[in-house]
Coordinates of C-alpha atoms in Angstrom, one line a residue:
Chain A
X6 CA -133.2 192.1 118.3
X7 CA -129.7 191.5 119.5
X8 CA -128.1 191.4 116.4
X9 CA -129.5 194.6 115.4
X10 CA -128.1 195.8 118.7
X11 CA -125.0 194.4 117.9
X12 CA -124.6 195.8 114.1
X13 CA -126.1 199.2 115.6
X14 CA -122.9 199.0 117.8
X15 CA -120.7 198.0 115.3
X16 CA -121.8 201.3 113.5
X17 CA -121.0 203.2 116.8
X18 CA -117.8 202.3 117.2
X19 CA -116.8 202.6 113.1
X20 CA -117.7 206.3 113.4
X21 CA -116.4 208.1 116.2
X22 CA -115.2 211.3 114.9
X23 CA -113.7 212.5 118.4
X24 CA -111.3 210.1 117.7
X25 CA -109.6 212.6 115.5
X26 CA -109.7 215.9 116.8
X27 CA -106.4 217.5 117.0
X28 CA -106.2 217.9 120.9
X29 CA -105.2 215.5 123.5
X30 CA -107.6 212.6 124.2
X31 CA -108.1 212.8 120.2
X32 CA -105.4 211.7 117.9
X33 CA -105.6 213.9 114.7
X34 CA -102.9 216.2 115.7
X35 CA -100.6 212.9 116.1
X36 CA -101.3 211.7 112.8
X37 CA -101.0 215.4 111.2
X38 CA -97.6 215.5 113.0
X39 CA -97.0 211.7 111.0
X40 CA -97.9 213.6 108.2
X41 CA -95.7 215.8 108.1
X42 CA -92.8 214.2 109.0
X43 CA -93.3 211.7 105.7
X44 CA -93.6 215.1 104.0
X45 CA -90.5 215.8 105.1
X46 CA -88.7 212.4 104.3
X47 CA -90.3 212.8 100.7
X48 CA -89.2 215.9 99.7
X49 CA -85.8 214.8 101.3
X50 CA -85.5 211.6 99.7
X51 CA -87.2 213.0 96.4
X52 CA -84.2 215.8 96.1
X53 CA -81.3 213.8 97.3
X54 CA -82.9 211.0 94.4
X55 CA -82.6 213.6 91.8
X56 CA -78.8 214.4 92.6
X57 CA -78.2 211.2 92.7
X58 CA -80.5 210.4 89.6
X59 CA -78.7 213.9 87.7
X60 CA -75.5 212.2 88.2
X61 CA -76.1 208.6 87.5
X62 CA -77.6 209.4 84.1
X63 CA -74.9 211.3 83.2
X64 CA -72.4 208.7 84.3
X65 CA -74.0 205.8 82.2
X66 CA -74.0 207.5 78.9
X67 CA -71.0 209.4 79.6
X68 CA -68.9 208.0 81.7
X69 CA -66.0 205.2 81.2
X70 CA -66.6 201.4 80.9
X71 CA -66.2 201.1 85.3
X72 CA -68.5 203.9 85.8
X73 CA -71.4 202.5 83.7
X74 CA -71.0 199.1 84.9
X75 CA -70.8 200.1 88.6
X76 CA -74.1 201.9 88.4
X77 CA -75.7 199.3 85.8
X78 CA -75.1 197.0 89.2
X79 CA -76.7 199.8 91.5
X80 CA -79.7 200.2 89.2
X81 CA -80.4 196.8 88.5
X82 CA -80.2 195.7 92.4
X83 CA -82.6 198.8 93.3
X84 CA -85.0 198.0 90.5
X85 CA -84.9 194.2 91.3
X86 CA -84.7 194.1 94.8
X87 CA -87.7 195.0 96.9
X88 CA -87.8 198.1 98.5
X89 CA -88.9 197.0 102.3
X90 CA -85.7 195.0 102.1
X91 CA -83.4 197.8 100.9
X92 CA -84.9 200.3 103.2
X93 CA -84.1 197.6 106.2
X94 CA -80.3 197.1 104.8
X95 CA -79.6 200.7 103.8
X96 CA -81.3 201.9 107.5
X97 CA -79.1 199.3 109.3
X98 CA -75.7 199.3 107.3
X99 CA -76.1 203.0 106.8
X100 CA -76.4 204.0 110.5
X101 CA -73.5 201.6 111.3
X102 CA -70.8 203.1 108.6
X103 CA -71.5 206.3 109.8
X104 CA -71.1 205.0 113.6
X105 CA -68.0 203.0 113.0
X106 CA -66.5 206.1 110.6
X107 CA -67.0 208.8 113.5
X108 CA -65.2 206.5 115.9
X109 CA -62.4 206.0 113.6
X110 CA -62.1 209.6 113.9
X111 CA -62.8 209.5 117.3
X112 CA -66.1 211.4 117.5
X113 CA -67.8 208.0 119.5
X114 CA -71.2 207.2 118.4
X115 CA -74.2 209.2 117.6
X116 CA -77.2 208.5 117.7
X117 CA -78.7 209.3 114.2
X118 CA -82.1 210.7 113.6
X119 CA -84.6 208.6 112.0
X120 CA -85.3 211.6 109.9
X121 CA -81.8 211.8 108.7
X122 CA -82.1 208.0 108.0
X123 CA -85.2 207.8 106.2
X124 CA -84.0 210.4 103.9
X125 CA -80.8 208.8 103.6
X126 CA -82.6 205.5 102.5
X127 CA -85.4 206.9 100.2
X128 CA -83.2 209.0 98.3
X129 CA -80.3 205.6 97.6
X130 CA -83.8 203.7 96.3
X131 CA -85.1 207.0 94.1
X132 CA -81.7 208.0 92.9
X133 CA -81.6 204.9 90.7
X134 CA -85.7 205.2 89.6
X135 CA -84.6 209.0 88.7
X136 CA -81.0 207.4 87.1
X137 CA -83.2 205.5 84.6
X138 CA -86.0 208.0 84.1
X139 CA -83.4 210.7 83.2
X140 CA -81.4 208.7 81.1
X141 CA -84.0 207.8 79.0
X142 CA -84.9 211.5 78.9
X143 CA -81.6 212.6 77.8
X144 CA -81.9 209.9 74.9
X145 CA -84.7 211.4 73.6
X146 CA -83.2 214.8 73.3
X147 CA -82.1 215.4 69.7
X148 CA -78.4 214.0 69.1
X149 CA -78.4 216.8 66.7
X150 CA -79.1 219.8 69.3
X151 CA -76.2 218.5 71.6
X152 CA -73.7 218.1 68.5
X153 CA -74.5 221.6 67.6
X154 CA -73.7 223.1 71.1
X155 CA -70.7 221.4 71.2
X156 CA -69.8 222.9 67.9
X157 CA -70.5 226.5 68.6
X158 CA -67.3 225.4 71.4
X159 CA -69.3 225.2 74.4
X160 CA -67.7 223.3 77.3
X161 CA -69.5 220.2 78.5
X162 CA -70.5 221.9 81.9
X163 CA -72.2 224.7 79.7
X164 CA -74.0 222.0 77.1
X165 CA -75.3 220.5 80.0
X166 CA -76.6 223.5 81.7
X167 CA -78.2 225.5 78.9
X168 CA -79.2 222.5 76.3
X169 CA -79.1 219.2 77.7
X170 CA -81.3 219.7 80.9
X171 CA -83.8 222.2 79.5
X172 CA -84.4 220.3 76.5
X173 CA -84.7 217.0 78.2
X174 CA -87.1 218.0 81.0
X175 CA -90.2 217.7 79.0
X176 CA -88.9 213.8 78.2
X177 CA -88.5 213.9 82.0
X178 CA -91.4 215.3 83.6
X179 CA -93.9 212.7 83.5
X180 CA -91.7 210.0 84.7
X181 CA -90.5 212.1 87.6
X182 CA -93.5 213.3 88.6
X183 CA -94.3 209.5 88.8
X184 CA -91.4 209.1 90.7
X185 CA -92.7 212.0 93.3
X186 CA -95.8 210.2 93.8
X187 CA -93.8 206.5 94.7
X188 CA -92.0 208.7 97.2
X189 CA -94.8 209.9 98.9
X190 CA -96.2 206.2 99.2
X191 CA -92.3 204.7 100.4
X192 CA -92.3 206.6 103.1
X193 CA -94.9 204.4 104.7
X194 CA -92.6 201.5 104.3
X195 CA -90.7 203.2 106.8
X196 CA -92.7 202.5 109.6
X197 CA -91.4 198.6 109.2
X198 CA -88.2 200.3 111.1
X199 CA -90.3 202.2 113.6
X200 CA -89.7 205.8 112.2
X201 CA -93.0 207.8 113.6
X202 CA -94.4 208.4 109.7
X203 CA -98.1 208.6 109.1
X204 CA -98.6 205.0 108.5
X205 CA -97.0 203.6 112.0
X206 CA -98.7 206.9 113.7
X207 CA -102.0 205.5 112.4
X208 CA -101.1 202.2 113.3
X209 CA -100.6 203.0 116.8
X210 CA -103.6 205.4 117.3
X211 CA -105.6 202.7 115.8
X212 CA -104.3 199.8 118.2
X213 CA -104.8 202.6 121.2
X214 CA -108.2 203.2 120.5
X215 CA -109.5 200.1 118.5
X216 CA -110.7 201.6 116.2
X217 CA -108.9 200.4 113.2
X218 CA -110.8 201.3 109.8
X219 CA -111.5 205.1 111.2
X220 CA -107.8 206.2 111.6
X221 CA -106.8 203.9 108.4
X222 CA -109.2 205.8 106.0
X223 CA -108.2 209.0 107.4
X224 CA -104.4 207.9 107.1
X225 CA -105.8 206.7 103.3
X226 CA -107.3 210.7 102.7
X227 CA -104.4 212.1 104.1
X228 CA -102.1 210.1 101.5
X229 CA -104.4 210.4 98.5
X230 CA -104.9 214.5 99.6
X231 CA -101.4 214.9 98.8
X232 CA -100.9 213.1 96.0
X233 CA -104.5 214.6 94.2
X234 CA -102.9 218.4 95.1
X235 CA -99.5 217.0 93.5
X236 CA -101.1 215.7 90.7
X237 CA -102.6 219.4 90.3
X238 CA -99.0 221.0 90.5
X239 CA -98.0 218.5 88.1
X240 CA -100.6 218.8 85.2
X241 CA -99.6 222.7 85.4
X242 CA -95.7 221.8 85.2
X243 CA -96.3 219.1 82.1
X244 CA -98.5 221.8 80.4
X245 CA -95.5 224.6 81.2
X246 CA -93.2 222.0 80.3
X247 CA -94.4 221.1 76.9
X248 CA -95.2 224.3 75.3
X249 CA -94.0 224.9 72.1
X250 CA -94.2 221.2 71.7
X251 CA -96.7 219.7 69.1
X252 CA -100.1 218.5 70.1
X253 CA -100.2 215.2 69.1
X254 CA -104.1 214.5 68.1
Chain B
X14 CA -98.0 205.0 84.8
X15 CA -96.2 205.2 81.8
X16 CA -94.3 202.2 80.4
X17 CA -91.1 203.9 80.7
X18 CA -91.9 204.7 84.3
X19 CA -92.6 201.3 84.8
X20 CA -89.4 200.1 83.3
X21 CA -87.5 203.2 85.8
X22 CA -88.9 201.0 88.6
X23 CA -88.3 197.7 88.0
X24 CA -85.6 194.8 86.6
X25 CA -87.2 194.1 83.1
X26 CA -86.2 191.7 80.1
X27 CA -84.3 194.8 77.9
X28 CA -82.0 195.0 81.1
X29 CA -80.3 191.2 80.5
X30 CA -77.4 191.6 79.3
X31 CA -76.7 190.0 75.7
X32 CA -74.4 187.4 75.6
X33 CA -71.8 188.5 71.9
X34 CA -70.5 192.0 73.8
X35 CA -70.5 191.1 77.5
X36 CA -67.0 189.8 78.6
X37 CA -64.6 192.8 78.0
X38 CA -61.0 193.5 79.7
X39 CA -62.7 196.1 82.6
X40 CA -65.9 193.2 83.2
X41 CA -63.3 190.5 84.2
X42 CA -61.8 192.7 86.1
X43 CA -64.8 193.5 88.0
X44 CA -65.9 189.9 88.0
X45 CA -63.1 189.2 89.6
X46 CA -63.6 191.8 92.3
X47 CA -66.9 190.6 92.8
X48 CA -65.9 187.1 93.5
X49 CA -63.5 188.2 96.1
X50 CA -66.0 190.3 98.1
X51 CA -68.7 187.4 97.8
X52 CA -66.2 185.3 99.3
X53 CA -64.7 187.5 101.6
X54 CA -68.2 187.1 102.9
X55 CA -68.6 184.0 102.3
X56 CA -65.2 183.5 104.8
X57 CA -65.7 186.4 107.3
X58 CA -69.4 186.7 108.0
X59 CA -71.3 184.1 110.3
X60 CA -73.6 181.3 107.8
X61 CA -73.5 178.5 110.4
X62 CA -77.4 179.2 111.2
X63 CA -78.0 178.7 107.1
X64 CA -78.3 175.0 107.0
X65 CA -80.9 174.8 109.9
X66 CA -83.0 177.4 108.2
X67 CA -83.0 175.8 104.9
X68 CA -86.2 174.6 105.0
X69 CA -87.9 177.0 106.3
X70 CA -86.6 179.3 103.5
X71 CA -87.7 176.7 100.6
X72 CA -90.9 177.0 102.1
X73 CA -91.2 181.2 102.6
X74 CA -90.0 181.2 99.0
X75 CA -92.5 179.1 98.3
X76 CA -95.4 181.0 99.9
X77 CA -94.0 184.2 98.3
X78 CA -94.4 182.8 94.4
X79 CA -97.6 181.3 95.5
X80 CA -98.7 185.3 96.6
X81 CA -97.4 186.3 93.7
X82 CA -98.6 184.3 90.8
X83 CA -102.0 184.5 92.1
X84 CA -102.6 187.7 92.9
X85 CA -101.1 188.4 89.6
X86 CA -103.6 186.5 87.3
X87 CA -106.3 187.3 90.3
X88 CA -105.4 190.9 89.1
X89 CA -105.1 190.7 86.0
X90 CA -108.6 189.2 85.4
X91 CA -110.4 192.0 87.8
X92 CA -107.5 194.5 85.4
X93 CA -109.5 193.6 81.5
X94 CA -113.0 194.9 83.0
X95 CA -111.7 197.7 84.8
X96 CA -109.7 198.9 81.6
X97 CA -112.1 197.9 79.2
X98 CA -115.1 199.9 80.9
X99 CA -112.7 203.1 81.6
X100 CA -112.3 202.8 77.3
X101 CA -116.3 202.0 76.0
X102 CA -118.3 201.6 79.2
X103 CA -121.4 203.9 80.3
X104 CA -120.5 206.9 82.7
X105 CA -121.0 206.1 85.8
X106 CA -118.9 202.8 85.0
X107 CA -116.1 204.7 83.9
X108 CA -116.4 206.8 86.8
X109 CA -116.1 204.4 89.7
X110 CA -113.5 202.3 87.8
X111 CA -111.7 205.6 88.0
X112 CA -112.4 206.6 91.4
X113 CA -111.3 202.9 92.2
X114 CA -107.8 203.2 90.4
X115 CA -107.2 207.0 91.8
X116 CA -107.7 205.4 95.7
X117 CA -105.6 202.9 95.4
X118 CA -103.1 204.3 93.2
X119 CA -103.0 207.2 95.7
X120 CA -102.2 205.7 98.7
X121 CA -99.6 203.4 100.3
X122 CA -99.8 200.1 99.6
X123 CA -99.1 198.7 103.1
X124 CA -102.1 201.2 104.6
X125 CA -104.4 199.1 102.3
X126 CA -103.2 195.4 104.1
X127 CA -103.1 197.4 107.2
X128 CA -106.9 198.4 106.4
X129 CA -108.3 195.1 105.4
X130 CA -106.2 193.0 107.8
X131 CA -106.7 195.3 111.1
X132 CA -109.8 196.9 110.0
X133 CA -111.8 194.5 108.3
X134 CA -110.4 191.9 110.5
X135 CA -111.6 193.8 113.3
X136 CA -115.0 193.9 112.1
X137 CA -116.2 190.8 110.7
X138 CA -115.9 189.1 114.4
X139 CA -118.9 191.6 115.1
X140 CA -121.1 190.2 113.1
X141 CA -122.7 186.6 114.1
X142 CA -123.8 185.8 110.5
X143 CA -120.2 186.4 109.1
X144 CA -118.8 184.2 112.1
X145 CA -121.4 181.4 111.6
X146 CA -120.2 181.5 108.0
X147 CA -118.3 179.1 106.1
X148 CA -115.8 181.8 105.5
X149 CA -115.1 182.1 108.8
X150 CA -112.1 179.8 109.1
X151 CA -110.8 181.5 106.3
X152 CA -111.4 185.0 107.5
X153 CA -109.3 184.5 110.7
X154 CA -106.2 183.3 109.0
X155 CA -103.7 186.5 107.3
X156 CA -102.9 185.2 104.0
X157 CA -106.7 185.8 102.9
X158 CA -106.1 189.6 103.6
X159 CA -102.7 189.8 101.8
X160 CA -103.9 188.2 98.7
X161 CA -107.2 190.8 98.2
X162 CA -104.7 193.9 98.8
X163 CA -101.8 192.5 96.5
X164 CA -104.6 191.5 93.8
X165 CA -106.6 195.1 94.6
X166 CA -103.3 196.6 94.2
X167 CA -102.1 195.0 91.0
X168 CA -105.9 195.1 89.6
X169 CA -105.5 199.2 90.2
X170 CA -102.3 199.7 88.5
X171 CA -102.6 197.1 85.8
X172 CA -106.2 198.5 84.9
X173 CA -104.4 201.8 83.8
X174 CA -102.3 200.0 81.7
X175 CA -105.2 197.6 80.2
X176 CA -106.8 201.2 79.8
X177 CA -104.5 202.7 77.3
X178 CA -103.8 199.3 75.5
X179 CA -107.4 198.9 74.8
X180 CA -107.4 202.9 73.8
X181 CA -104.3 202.2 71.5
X182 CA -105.9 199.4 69.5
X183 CA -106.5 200.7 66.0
X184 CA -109.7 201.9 65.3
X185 CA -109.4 200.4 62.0
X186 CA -108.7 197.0 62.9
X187 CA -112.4 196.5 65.4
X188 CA -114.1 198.7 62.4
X189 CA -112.5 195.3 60.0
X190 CA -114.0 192.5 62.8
X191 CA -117.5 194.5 62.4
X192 CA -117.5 194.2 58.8
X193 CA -116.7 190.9 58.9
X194 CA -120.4 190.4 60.8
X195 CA -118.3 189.6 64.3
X196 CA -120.5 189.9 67.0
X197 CA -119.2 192.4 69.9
X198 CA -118.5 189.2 71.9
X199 CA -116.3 187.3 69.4
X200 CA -114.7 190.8 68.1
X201 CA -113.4 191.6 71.4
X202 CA -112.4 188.0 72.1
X203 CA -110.9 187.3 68.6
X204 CA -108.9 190.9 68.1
X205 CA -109.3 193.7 70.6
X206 CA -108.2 191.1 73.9
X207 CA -105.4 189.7 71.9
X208 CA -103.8 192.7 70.5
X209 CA -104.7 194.9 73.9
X210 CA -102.4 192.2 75.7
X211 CA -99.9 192.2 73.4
X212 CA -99.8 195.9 73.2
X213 CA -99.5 195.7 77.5
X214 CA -96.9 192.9 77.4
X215 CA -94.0 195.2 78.1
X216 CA -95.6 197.3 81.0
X217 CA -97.2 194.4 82.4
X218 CA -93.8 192.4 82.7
X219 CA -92.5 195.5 84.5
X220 CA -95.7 195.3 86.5
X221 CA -95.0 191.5 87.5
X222 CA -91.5 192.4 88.9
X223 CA -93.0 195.3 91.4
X224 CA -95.4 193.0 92.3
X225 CA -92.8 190.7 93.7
X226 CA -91.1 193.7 94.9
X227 CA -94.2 194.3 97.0
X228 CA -95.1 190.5 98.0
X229 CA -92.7 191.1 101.4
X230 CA -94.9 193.6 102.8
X231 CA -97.6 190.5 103.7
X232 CA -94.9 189.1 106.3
X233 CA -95.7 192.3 108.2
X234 CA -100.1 190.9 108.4
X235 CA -98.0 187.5 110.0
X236 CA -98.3 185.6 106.3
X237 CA -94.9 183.5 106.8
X238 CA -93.2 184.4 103.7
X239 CA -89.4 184.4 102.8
X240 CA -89.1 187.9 104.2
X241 CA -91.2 186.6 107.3
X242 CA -88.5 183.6 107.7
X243 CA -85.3 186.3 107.2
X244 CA -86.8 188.3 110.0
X245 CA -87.2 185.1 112.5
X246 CA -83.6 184.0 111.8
X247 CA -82.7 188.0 112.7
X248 CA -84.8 187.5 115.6
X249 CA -83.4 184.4 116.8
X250 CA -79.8 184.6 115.9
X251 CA -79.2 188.3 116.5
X252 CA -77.4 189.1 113.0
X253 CA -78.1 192.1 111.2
X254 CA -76.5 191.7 107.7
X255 CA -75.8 188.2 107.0
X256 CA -80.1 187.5 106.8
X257 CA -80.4 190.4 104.9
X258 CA -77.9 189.7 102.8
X259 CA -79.4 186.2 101.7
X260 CA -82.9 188.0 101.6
X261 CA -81.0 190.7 98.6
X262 CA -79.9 187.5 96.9
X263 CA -83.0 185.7 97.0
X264 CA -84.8 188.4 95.7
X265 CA -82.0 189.3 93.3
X266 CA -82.6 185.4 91.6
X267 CA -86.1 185.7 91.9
X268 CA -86.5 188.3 89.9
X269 CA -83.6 187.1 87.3
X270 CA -85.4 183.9 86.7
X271 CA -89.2 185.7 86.3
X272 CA -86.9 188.0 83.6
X273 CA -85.9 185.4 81.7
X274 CA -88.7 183.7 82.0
X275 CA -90.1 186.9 80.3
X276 CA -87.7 187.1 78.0
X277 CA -88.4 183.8 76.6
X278 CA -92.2 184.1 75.8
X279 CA -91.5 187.7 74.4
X280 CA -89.2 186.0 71.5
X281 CA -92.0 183.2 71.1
X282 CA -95.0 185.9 70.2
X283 CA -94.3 187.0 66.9
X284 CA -93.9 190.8 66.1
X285 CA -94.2 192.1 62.6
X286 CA -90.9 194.2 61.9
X287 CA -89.7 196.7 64.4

């Protein structure tokens, strides 16, 4: 009898769903608010990555022998050091440059968002993921289609804008819309620093409350949510991307 | 994940450098550069706390391959079925394997060891018959947790792979084994195994080295791993870089020497042209 009691209150306290309604004692608004803040650091990150990435591929095939060496080393540390330890390093040494270079101009010290920061760190670890994607991308292009722009006398800039990037983009779009989906999930590393992302929200609504597994799985359908709806936006933008192309099988 | 993805994301063999065209006038030059910063902080930056931690760091590093080569071949073996019975399995098979590897492709990696280790752990003490178990021991300690998310994890991402090697064996070569009277058994353990791994080798090297890019996140469950012992001598000696520094390097070597390592059996298995 009382270990029925005792599973029956183990049920209980699994499923409480008050636990998550958006208003004060509940903490779903908290974790939608975690939400959206590692929305925010993704996009962030996941654009500043793609400068970064746009440039970087263009300096390792293009560039002089310094230029590709120096980001060979910056790709190969990213891709062979783990990303927890980079995001502790870039979040510590970053803050720190910025603090020591405003009071060498004599602005003191600021304190720097952990927004600012965790976009600032996302996007050094996603440039050089984008870096290699869209290199390999711009290899696949035809040599033949870039030769031929340059011989009608366009300038580099203008190769680059109307052949390079269009044609390489289908090349490009499945490994960056992989890369999109990483972002998403690196965020949550974040919350190793204490930036209030979903993950840490969850964490601390579920040490609050004690109920763990509730607030984890909804953290869990929050997480796969967006990356199912991405996954929709990005079947649409492969099949846009590849028109013209042909169907293989 | 595509191979190429995989190769965006992590250190793998085609990256080493080879040896005839390395040493150029600009790469000394760099070299050099380099060895002046390393021992500019070698000189200006604080190691005194290094040789006490020694140990201690043998033995995170220690832990950390030990997480890593078994959850590896722990995942790898739970990877075959999964991508075997998302290529020729019955329907509702090939539905949960997929449902399986969309959940935990789709979410965070450190929610899933936050999960099992806070959640789970949280609700086995509830139950008298799971206490009263053998397990028990076991299920109180961390490193139990971090191993079934790392080997859930790699089992999710490496059953994709296994998915599309199995997929990409040539028809022609199982419709050869049945005409030679193999039996389903011996066909898939004579030809489609073999040639689905050596089909996967690539991606699943790749897979390896982001798998030891994600065995730090079990020092956050309290598993004492290398990360684990970088964070106590932060803790205790109040340095920011100089630990995390080391941690970079260790890592960096780490994943040179699995590389290599790589690189070697790659050249031993013998390819057929290009």
């Amino acid at each position: 009898m009382q270990k029925e009691h005792e599973v029956a209150m183990a049920a209980d306290s699994i499923i409480n769903w008050s636990l998550l309604s958006l208003s004060a004692p509940g903490w779903g608004g908290v974790l939608l608010q975690g939400f959206f803040n590692s929305i925010q650091i993704a996009v962030g990150g996941y654009a500043l990555g793609l400068l970064l990435g746009v440039g970087g591929a263009f300096g390792k095939l293009y560039g002089g022998p310094v230029t590709r060496d120096l980001l060979e080393c910056y790709t190969t540390i990213v891709r062979a050091v783990p990303e927890l330890v980079l995001i502790l390093l870039l979040y510590y040494a970053g803050t720190d440059l910025l603090n020591q270079l405003l009071g060498a101009v004599g602005f003191g010290t600021v304190d720097i968002s952990g927004l600012i920061a965790g976009i600032f760190v996302i996007g050094v670890v996603q440039g050089a993921y984008s870096t290699e994607v869209l290199r390999g991308a711009i290899k696949a292009v035809p040599a033949g289609q870039i030769e031929a722009a340059r011989a009608y006398g366009m300038s580099p800039g203008k190769v680059l804008r109307r052949v390079t990037l269009p044609a390489m983009l289908p090349y490009a779009i499945p490994g960056l819309a992989n890369l999109w989906l990483i972002a998403t999930k690196d965020t949550a590393l974040l919350a190793v620093v204490g930036f209030s992302e979903l993950t840490l929200m969850t964490r601390q609504a579920a040490g609050a409350t004690k109920a763990y597994l509730l607030f984890f799985c909804a953290a869990g359908a929050l997480y796969l949510a967006l990356t199912l709806v991405s996954n929709i936006f990005i079947g649409a933008l492969e099949k846009h991307a590849r028109r013209g192309f042909v169907e293989q099988r | 994940m595509t191979d190429e993805t995989t190769h965006a994301l992590a250190f793998t063999p085609e990256d080493l450098p080879n040896g005839k065209s390395f040493l150029k006038p600009h790469r000394v030059a760099l070299i050099l550069i380099a060895v002046a910063v390393i021992v500019a902080v070698a000189v200006l930056m604080r190691w005194d706390w290094l040789p006490r931690y020694l140990p201690r760091l043998g033995w995170g590093i220690l832990v950390s391959m030990v997480m890593l080569f078994s959850t590896s071949i722990l995942g790898f073996l739970f990877a075959v079925p999964l991508g075997l019975v998302q290529v020729t399995g019955p329907w509702y098979l090939k539905g949960l394997a997929r449902i399986f590897c969309t959940i935990i492709r789709g979410t965070p990696l450190l929610l899933q060891l936050w999960l099992l280790y806070y959640g789970l752990g949280s609700l086995f003490p509830q139950f008298p018959a799971i206490r009263q178990s053998f397990l028990w021991p076991y299920l109180r300690e961390a490193w139990p947790y971090g191993v079934a998310a790392l080997t859930i994890s790699f089992a999710a991402y490496e059953g994709e792979v296994m998915r599309g090697a199995f997929a990409g064996v040539p028809a022609g070569e199982l419709e050869a084994a049945r005409a030679y009277g193999m039996s389903r058994w011996t066909m898939f353990r004579r030809i489609w195994l073999p040639r689905a791994i050596h089909r996967a080798l690539p991606t699943l090297n790749g897979e390896t080295v982001l798998q030891l890019k994600s065995t730090p996140l079990v020092a956050t469950i309290t598993v004492v791993d290398v990360y684990a012992v970088i964070s106590k001598v932060r803790q205790e000696t109040f340095l920011t870089y100089e630990p995390l520094l080391l941690l970079a390097l260790i890592y960096l070597c780490l994943t040179g020497i699995l590389v290599v390592a790589f690189r070697y059996f790659e050249n031993r298995i013998p390819t057929r042209g290009a």
